[in-house]
């Protein structure tokens, strides 16, 4: 069998005009383990014990708890049966069920599947190309092995600097619950967890293989195995959390990959508590210094992904009810932040 080098694999994705090392199929974007954690007030409120449901267990003295996760169908907090804790082993051994719609959820492989289609045997969905590409084992493997490193060609300052920038935006959320949506292979999820600044970090992605890759990185780092870090599969347009239950949401190099950025940001706004912060990075379609002829060409050829302008990103955030919008731009890179009033 022929052996293909990483560089040659990356070369296959080199036709995209905006970023020469990536094609129009590339995602340009940067979810286990919950031990005893000092949860934020919203999470603490969600751990009240409730009566035992007969269909969830047979042990008379076994308690059920209302979990911080919610049903993606009706947004009701899930009833959890199993060992407590915000860690991979505890969640893996737990069962989750929605009391309202009776839908059950459980861990598949090493992540908790909280998609609407979780558990379905006959029905399956095919997402847009930009989403399906990152469900590939190959792309998931390459993401931190050459793919992400090429972002610097478009102005991305690098993961370490981007993490520092995000931490500045999240100062007011320290001690609370952070959700890293579209986390990919967990590049930033791991950094947030290791920082110790949050009571819990949820690494969330729609790609099964990205979550598996994230777990591979986690299990190779002993310090991460004892942190409050959870892997969850979910759709950014149908986030499995109750309204007003999350302190911070991060989306690294992700917004342009979402089929509907406006729906995703509306969902993020819904789950944020009052004062909660949303921060993210993405590739701009163009910026204020881009010549008009280049703007025209990029508008014509960029179709697989939704690359927005600075003004469009701010417009979507404010239209979804977020305030205190701010941003930093470098070439085609933008980091933006907004807060829920």
Coordinates of N, CA, C and O in Angstrom, one line a residue, residues 82-222:
X82 N -26.6 7.3 37.4 CA -25.2 6.8 37.4 C -24.3 7.5 38.3 O -24.8 8.4 39.1
X83 N -23.0 7.3 38.3 CA -22.1 7.9 39.2 C -22.0 9.4 39.0 O -22.1 9.8 37.9
X84 N -21.9 10.2 40.0 CA -21.8 11.6 39.9 C -20.4 12.0 39.4 O -19.5 11.2 39.4
X85 N -20.3 13.2 38.9 CA -19.0 13.7 38.5 C -19.0 14.2 37.0 O -19.7 13.7 36.2
X86 N -18.1 15.2 36.8 CA -18.0 15.8 35.5 C -16.7 15.3 34.9 O -15.8 16.0 34.5
X87 N -16.7 13.9 34.7 CA -15.5 13.3 34.1 C -15.9 12.2 33.2 O -17.0 11.7 33.2
X88 N -15.0 11.8 32.3 CA -15.3 10.8 31.3 C -15.8 9.5 31.9 O -16.8 9.0 31.4
X89 N -15.1 8.9 32.8 CA -15.6 7.6 33.3 C -17.0 7.7 33.9 O -17.9 6.8 33.7
X90 N -17.3 8.8 34.7 CA -18.6 9.0 35.3 C -19.7 9.1 34.2 O -20.8 8.5 34.3
X91 N -19.4 10.0 33.2 CA -20.4 10.2 32.2 C -20.6 8.9 31.4 O -21.7 8.6 31.0
X92 N -19.5 8.2 31.1 CA -19.6 7.0 30.3 C -20.5 6.0 31.0 O -21.2 5.2 30.3
X93 N -20.5 5.9 32.3 CA -21.3 4.9 33.0 C -22.7 5.4 33.4 O -23.4 4.8 34.1
X94 N -23.0 6.6 32.9 CA -24.3 7.2 33.3 C -25.3 7.1 32.1 O -24.9 7.0 30.9
X95 N -26.6 7.1 32.4 CA -27.6 7.1 31.4 C -28.3 8.4 31.6 O -28.5 9.0 32.7
X96 N -28.8 9.0 30.5 CA -29.5 10.3 30.5 C -30.8 10.1 29.8 O -31.0 9.4 28.8
X97 N -31.8 10.8 30.4 CA -33.2 10.7 29.8 C -34.0 11.9 30.0 O -33.9 12.6 31.0
X98 N -34.7 12.3 29.0 CA -35.6 13.5 29.0 C -36.9 13.1 29.6 O -37.6 12.2 29.1
X99 N -37.3 13.7 30.7 CA -38.6 13.4 31.4 C -39.8 13.8 30.6 O -40.8 13.2 30.7
X100 N -39.6 14.8 29.7 CA -40.7 15.3 28.9 C -41.0 14.4 27.7 O -42.1 14.0 27.5
X101 N -40.0 14.2 26.9 CA -40.2 13.5 25.6 C -39.8 12.0 25.7 O -39.9 11.3 24.7
X102 N -39.2 11.6 26.8 CA -38.8 10.2 27.0 C -37.7 9.7 26.2 O -37.4 8.5 26.1
X103 N -37.0 10.6 25.5 CA -35.8 10.2 24.7 C -34.6 9.9 25.6 O -34.3 10.7 26.5
X104 N -33.9 8.9 25.3 CA -32.7 8.5 26.1 C -31.4 8.8 25.4 O -31.4 8.8 24.1
X105 N -30.4 9.1 26.1 CA -29.1 9.4 25.6 C -28.0 8.7 26.4 O -28.1 8.5 27.6
X106 N -26.9 8.3 25.7 CA -25.8 7.6 26.4 C -24.5 7.9 25.6 O -24.5 8.5 24.5
X107 N -23.4 7.5 26.3 CA -22.1 7.7 25.6 C -21.9 6.7 24.5 O -22.2 5.5 24.7
X108 N -21.4 7.1 23.4 CA -21.1 6.3 22.3 C -19.6 6.4 22.1 O -19.1 7.5 22.0
X109 N -18.8 5.3 22.1 CA -17.4 5.4 22.1 C -16.9 6.1 23.4 O -17.2 5.7 24.5
X110 N -16.4 7.3 23.2 CA -15.8 8.0 24.3 C -16.5 9.4 24.5 O -16.0 10.2 25.3
X111 N -17.6 9.7 23.8 CA -18.2 11.0 23.9 C -19.7 10.7 24.2 O -20.3 9.7 23.8
X112 N -20.4 11.7 24.8 CA -21.8 11.7 25.0 C -22.5 12.3 23.8 O -22.3 13.4 23.4
X113 N -23.4 11.5 23.2 CA -24.0 11.9 21.9 C -25.4 12.6 22.3 O -26.3 11.9 22.8
X114 N -25.4 13.9 22.1 CA -26.6 14.7 22.5 C -27.2 15.4 21.2 O -27.6 16.6 21.3
X115 N -27.1 14.7 20.1 CA -27.8 15.2 18.9 C -29.2 14.7 18.8 O -29.6 13.7 19.5
X116 N -30.0 15.4 18.0 CA -31.4 15.0 17.9 C -31.5 13.6 17.3 O -32.4 12.8 17.6
X117 N -30.5 13.2 16.5 CA -30.5 11.9 15.8 C -29.8 10.8 16.6 O -29.7 9.7 16.1
X118 N -29.4 11.1 17.8 CA -28.8 10.1 18.7 C -29.7 8.9 18.9 O -30.8 9.0 19.2
X119 N -29.1 7.7 18.7 CA -29.8 6.4 18.9 C -30.7 6.0 17.8 O -31.2 4.9 17.8
X120 N -30.8 6.8 16.7 CA -31.6 6.3 15.6 C -30.9 5.2 14.8 O -29.7 5.3 14.6
X121 N -31.7 4.2 14.3 CA -31.1 3.1 13.6 C -31.3 3.1 12.1 O -30.5 2.7 11.3
X122 N -32.4 3.7 11.7 CA -32.8 3.7 10.3 C -32.5 5.0 9.6 O -32.0 5.1 8.5
X123 N -32.7 6.1 10.3 CA -32.6 7.4 9.7 C -31.2 8.0 9.9 O -30.6 7.8 10.9
X124 N -30.7 8.7 8.9 CA -29.4 9.3 9.0 C -29.5 10.6 8.1 O -30.2 10.7 7.2
X125 N -28.6 11.6 8.5 CA -28.6 12.8 7.8 C -27.2 13.1 7.2 O -26.2 12.7 7.8
X126 N -27.2 13.7 6.1 CA -26.0 14.2 5.5 C -26.0 15.7 5.5 O -26.8 16.4 5.0
X127 N -25.0 16.2 6.2 CA -24.9 17.7 6.4 C -24.2 18.3 5.1 O -23.6 17.6 4.3
X128 N -24.1 19.6 5.1 CA -23.4 20.3 4.0 C -22.0 19.9 3.9 O -21.4 19.4 4.9
X129 N -21.3 20.1 2.8 CA -20.0 19.7 2.6 C -19.0 20.2 3.6 O -18.1 19.4 4.1
X130 N -19.2 21.4 4.0 CA -18.3 22.0 5.1 C -18.3 21.3 6.4 O -17.4 21.3 7.1
X131 N -19.5 20.6 6.7 CA -19.6 19.9 7.9 C -19.2 18.4 7.7 O -18.4 17.9 8.6
X132 N -19.5 17.8 6.6 CA -19.2 16.4 6.4 C -17.7 16.2 6.2 O -17.2 15.2 6.6
X133 N -17.0 17.2 5.7 CA -15.5 17.0 5.5 C -14.8 16.7 6.8 O -14.0 15.9 6.9
X134 N -15.3 17.4 7.9 CA -14.6 17.3 9.1 C -15.1 16.1 10.0 O -14.6 15.9 11.1
X135 N -15.9 15.3 9.4 CA -16.3 14.0 10.0 C -15.4 12.9 9.5 O -15.4 11.8 9.9
X136 N -14.5 13.3 8.6 CA -13.6 12.3 8.0 C -12.4 12.0 9.0 O -11.9 12.9 9.6
X137 N -12.1 10.7 9.1 CA -11.0 10.3 10.0 C -9.6 11.0 9.5 O -8.8 11.4 10.4
X138 N -9.4 11.1 8.2 CA -8.2 11.7 7.7 C -8.1 13.2 8.1 O -7.0 13.6 8.6
X139 N -9.1 13.9 7.9 CA -9.0 15.4 8.2 C -8.9 15.6 9.7 O -8.2 16.4 10.2
X140 N -9.6 14.8 10.5 CA -9.5 14.8 11.9 C -8.1 14.6 12.4 O -7.6 15.2 13.3
X141 N -7.4 13.6 11.8 CA -6.1 13.3 12.1 C -5.1 14.4 11.8 O -4.2 14.7 12.5
X142 N -5.3 15.0 10.6 CA -4.4 16.0 10.1 C -4.6 17.4 10.7 O -3.7 18.2 10.6
X143 N -5.7 17.6 11.4 CA -6.0 18.9 11.9 C -4.9 19.6 12.7 O -4.6 20.8 12.5
X144 N -4.4 18.9 13.6 CA -3.3 19.5 14.4 C -1.9 19.0 14.0 O -0.9 19.2 14.6
X145 N -1.9 18.4 12.8 CA -0.6 17.8 12.3 C -0.3 18.5 10.9 O 0.1 17.8 10.0
X146 N -0.5 19.8 10.8 CA -0.2 20.5 9.6 C -1.3 21.4 9.1 O -1.1 22.4 8.5
X147 N -2.6 20.9 9.2 CA -3.7 21.7 8.7 C -3.9 23.0 9.4 O -3.9 24.1 8.8
X148 N -4.0 23.0 10.7 CA -4.2 24.2 11.5 C -3.0 25.2 11.5 O -3.2 26.4 11.5
X149 N -1.8 24.6 11.4 CA -0.6 25.4 11.4 C -0.6 26.4 10.2 O 0.1 27.5 10.2
X150 N -1.3 26.1 9.1 CA -1.3 27.0 7.9 C -2.2 28.2 8.0 O -2.2 29.0 7.2
X151 N -2.9 28.3 9.1 CA -3.8 29.4 9.3 C -3.0 30.7 9.4 O -3.5 31.8 9.2
X152 N -1.8 30.6 9.8 CA -1.0 31.8 10.0 C -0.8 32.6 8.7 O -0.5 33.8 8.7
X153 N -1.0 31.9 7.6 CA -0.8 32.6 6.3 C -2.0 33.6 6.1 O -1.8 34.5 5.2
X154 N -3.0 33.4 6.8 CA -4.1 34.4 6.7 C -4.2 35.3 7.8 O -5.2 36.0 8.0
X155 N -3.2 35.3 8.7 CA -3.2 36.3 9.8 C -3.5 35.8 11.1 O -3.4 36.5 12.1
X156 N -3.8 34.5 11.3 CA -4.0 33.9 12.6 C -2.7 34.0 13.4 O -1.7 33.5 12.9
X157 N -2.7 34.5 14.6 CA -1.5 34.6 15.4 C -0.9 33.4 15.9 O 0.2 33.3 16.5
X158 N -1.7 32.3 15.9 CA -1.3 31.0 16.5 C -2.1 30.6 17.7 O -2.6 31.5 18.4
X159 N -2.2 29.3 18.0 CA -3.1 28.9 19.1 C -2.7 29.5 20.5 O -3.6 29.9 21.2
X160 N -1.4 29.7 20.8 CA -1.1 30.2 22.1 C -1.6 31.6 22.3 O -2.1 32.0 23.3
X161 N -1.3 32.5 21.2 CA -1.7 33.9 21.3 C -3.3 34.0 21.2 O -3.9 34.8 21.9
X162 N -3.9 33.1 20.4 CA -5.4 33.2 20.3 C -6.0 32.8 21.7 O -7.0 33.3 22.1
X163 N -5.4 31.8 22.4 CA -5.8 31.4 23.7 C -5.7 32.5 24.7 O -6.7 32.8 25.4
X164 N -4.6 33.3 24.7 CA -4.4 34.4 25.6 C -5.5 35.5 25.3 O -6.1 36.1 26.2
X165 N -5.8 35.7 24.0 CA -6.8 36.7 23.7 C -8.2 36.3 24.2 O -8.9 37.1 24.7
X166 N -8.5 35.0 24.0 CA -9.8 34.5 24.5 C -9.9 34.6 26.0 O -10.9 35.0 26.5
X167 N -8.8 34.3 26.7 CA -8.8 34.4 28.2 C -9.1 35.8 28.6 O -9.7 36.0 29.7
X168 N -8.6 36.8 27.9 CA -8.9 38.1 28.3 C -10.4 38.4 28.2 O -11.0 39.1 29.0
X169 N -11.0 38.0 27.1 CA -12.4 38.1 26.9 C -13.2 37.4 28.0 O -14.3 37.9 28.4
X170 N -12.7 36.3 28.5 CA -13.5 35.4 29.4 C -13.2 35.7 30.9 O -13.5 34.9 31.8
X171 N -12.5 36.8 31.2 CA -12.2 37.2 32.6 C -13.4 37.1 33.5 O -13.3 36.6 34.6
X172 N -14.5 37.7 33.0 CA -15.7 37.7 33.9 C -16.4 36.4 34.0 O -17.3 36.2 34.9
X173 N -16.0 35.4 33.2 CA -16.6 34.1 33.3 C -15.7 33.1 34.1 O -16.1 31.9 34.2
X174 N -14.6 33.5 34.6 CA -13.8 32.6 35.4 C -14.5 32.0 36.6 O -15.3 32.7 37.3
X175 N -14.3 30.7 36.8 CA -15.1 30.0 37.8 C -16.4 29.4 37.3 O -17.0 28.6 38.1
X176 N -16.7 29.7 36.1 CA -18.0 29.2 35.6 C -17.8 28.1 34.6 O -16.7 27.5 34.4
X177 N -18.9 27.8 33.8 CA -18.9 26.7 32.9 C -18.6 27.3 31.5 O -19.3 28.2 31.0
X178 N -17.6 26.7 30.8 CA -17.3 27.1 29.4 C -17.6 26.0 28.4 O -17.2 24.9 28.6
X179 N -18.2 26.4 27.3 CA -18.5 25.4 26.3 C -17.7 25.8 25.0 O -17.8 27.0 24.5
X180 N -16.9 24.9 24.5 CA -16.1 25.2 23.3 C -16.8 24.5 22.2 O -16.6 23.3 21.9
X181 N -17.6 25.3 21.5 CA -18.4 24.7 20.4 C -17.5 24.6 19.1 O -16.6 25.3 18.9
X182 N -17.9 23.6 18.3 CA -17.1 23.3 17.1 C -15.6 23.2 17.5 O -14.7 23.8 16.9
X183 N -15.3 22.4 18.5 CA -14.0 22.3 19.1 C -13.0 21.6 18.3 O -11.8 21.6 18.5
X184 N -13.5 20.8 17.3 CA -12.5 20.1 16.4 C -11.8 19.0 17.3 O -12.5 18.3 18.0
X185 N -10.5 19.0 17.2 CA -9.7 18.0 17.9 C -9.4 18.4 19.3 O -8.6 17.8 20.0
X186 N -10.1 19.5 19.8 CA -9.9 19.9 21.2 C -8.7 20.8 21.4 O -8.3 20.9 22.6
X187 N -8.2 21.4 20.4 CA -7.0 22.2 20.6 C -7.2 23.3 21.7 O -6.3 23.4 22.6
X188 N -8.3 24.0 21.7 CA -8.5 25.0 22.7 C -9.2 24.5 23.9 O -9.0 25.0 25.0
X189 N -10.0 23.5 23.7 CA -10.7 22.8 24.9 C -9.7 22.4 25.9 O -9.8 22.6 27.1
X190 N -8.6 21.8 25.4 CA -7.6 21.3 26.3 C -6.9 22.4 27.0 O -6.5 22.3 28.2
X191 N -6.6 23.5 26.3 CA -6.0 24.7 26.9 C -6.9 25.3 28.0 O -6.4 25.7 29.1
X192 N -8.2 25.4 27.7 CA -9.1 26.0 28.7 C -9.1 25.1 29.9 O -9.2 25.6 31.1
X193 N -9.2 23.8 29.8 CA -9.3 22.9 30.9 C -8.0 22.9 31.7 O -8.1 22.9 33.0
X194 N -6.8 23.0 31.1 CA -5.6 23.0 31.8 C -5.3 24.3 32.5 O -4.6 24.4 33.5
X195 N -6.0 25.4 32.1 CA -5.8 26.7 32.8 C -6.3 26.7 34.2 O -5.9 27.5 35.0
X196 N -7.3 25.8 34.5 CA -7.9 25.8 35.8 C -8.8 27.0 36.1 O -9.2 27.2 37.2
X197 N -9.1 27.8 35.1 CA -9.9 29.0 35.3 C -11.4 28.7 35.3 O -12.1 29.6 35.7
X198 N -11.8 27.5 35.0 CA -13.2 27.3 34.8 C -13.7 26.0 35.7 O -12.9 25.1 35.8
X199 N -14.9 26.1 36.1 CA -15.4 24.9 36.9 C -15.6 23.7 36.1 O -15.5 22.6 36.5
X200 N -15.8 23.9 34.8 CA -15.9 22.8 33.8 C -15.8 23.3 32.4 O -16.1 24.5 32.1
X201 N -15.3 22.5 31.6 CA -15.1 22.8 30.1 C -15.8 21.7 29.3 O -15.5 20.5 29.6
X202 N -16.6 22.0 28.4 CA -17.3 21.0 27.6 C -16.8 21.2 26.1 O -16.9 22.3 25.5
X203 N -16.1 20.2 25.6 CA -15.6 20.2 24.3 C -16.7 19.6 23.4 O -17.0 18.4 23.5
X204 N -17.2 20.4 22.5 CA -18.4 20.0 21.8 C -18.2 20.2 20.3 O -17.7 21.2 19.8
X205 N -18.5 19.1 19.6 CA -18.4 19.1 18.1 C -19.4 18.2 17.5 O -19.9 17.2 18.2
X206 N -19.7 18.4 16.2 CA -20.7 17.5 15.5 C -19.9 16.3 15.0 O -20.5 15.2 14.7
X207 N -18.6 16.4 14.7 CA -17.8 15.3 14.1 C -17.4 14.3 15.1 O -16.7 14.5 16.1
X208 N -17.9 13.0 14.9 CA -17.5 11.9 15.7 C -16.0 11.7 15.8 O -15.4 11.5 16.8
X209 N -15.4 11.8 14.6 CA -13.9 11.6 14.5 C -13.1 12.7 15.1 O -12.0 12.4 15.7
X210 N -13.6 13.9 15.1 CA -12.9 15.0 15.8 C -12.9 14.7 17.3 O -11.9 14.9 18.0
X211 N -14.0 14.2 17.8 CA -14.1 13.9 19.2 C -13.2 12.8 19.6 O -12.6 12.8 20.7
X212 N -13.1 11.8 18.7 CA -12.2 10.7 19.0 C -10.7 11.1 19.0 O -9.9 10.7 19.8
X213 N -10.4 12.0 18.1 CA -9.1 12.6 18.0 C -8.8 13.4 19.3 O -7.7 13.3 19.8
X214 N -9.8 14.1 19.7 CA -9.6 14.9 21.0 C -9.3 14.0 22.1 O -8.4 14.3 22.9
X215 N -10.0 12.9 22.2 CA -9.8 11.9 23.3 C -8.4 11.3 23.2 O -7.7 11.1 24.3
X216 N -7.9 11.1 22.0 CA -6.5 10.5 21.9 C -5.5 11.5 22.5 O -4.6 11.1 23.1
X217 N -5.7 12.8 22.2 CA -4.8 13.8 22.8 C -5.0 13.9 24.3 O -4.0 14.0 25.0
X218 N -6.2 13.7 24.8 CA -6.4 13.8 26.2 C -5.8 12.7 27.0 O -5.1 12.9 28.0
X219 N -6.0 11.5 26.5 CA -5.5 10.3 27.2 C -3.9 10.2 27.2 O -3.4 9.5 28.0
X220 N -3.3 11.0 26.4 CA -1.8 11.0 26.4 C -1.3 12.1 27.3 O -0.1 12.2 27.5
X221 N -2.2 12.8 28.0 CA -1.7 13.9 28.9 C -2.4 13.6 30.3 O -3.6 13.8 30.5
X222 N -1.6 13.1 31.2 CA -2.1 12.7 32.5 C -2.7 13.9 33.3 O -3.7 13.7 34.0

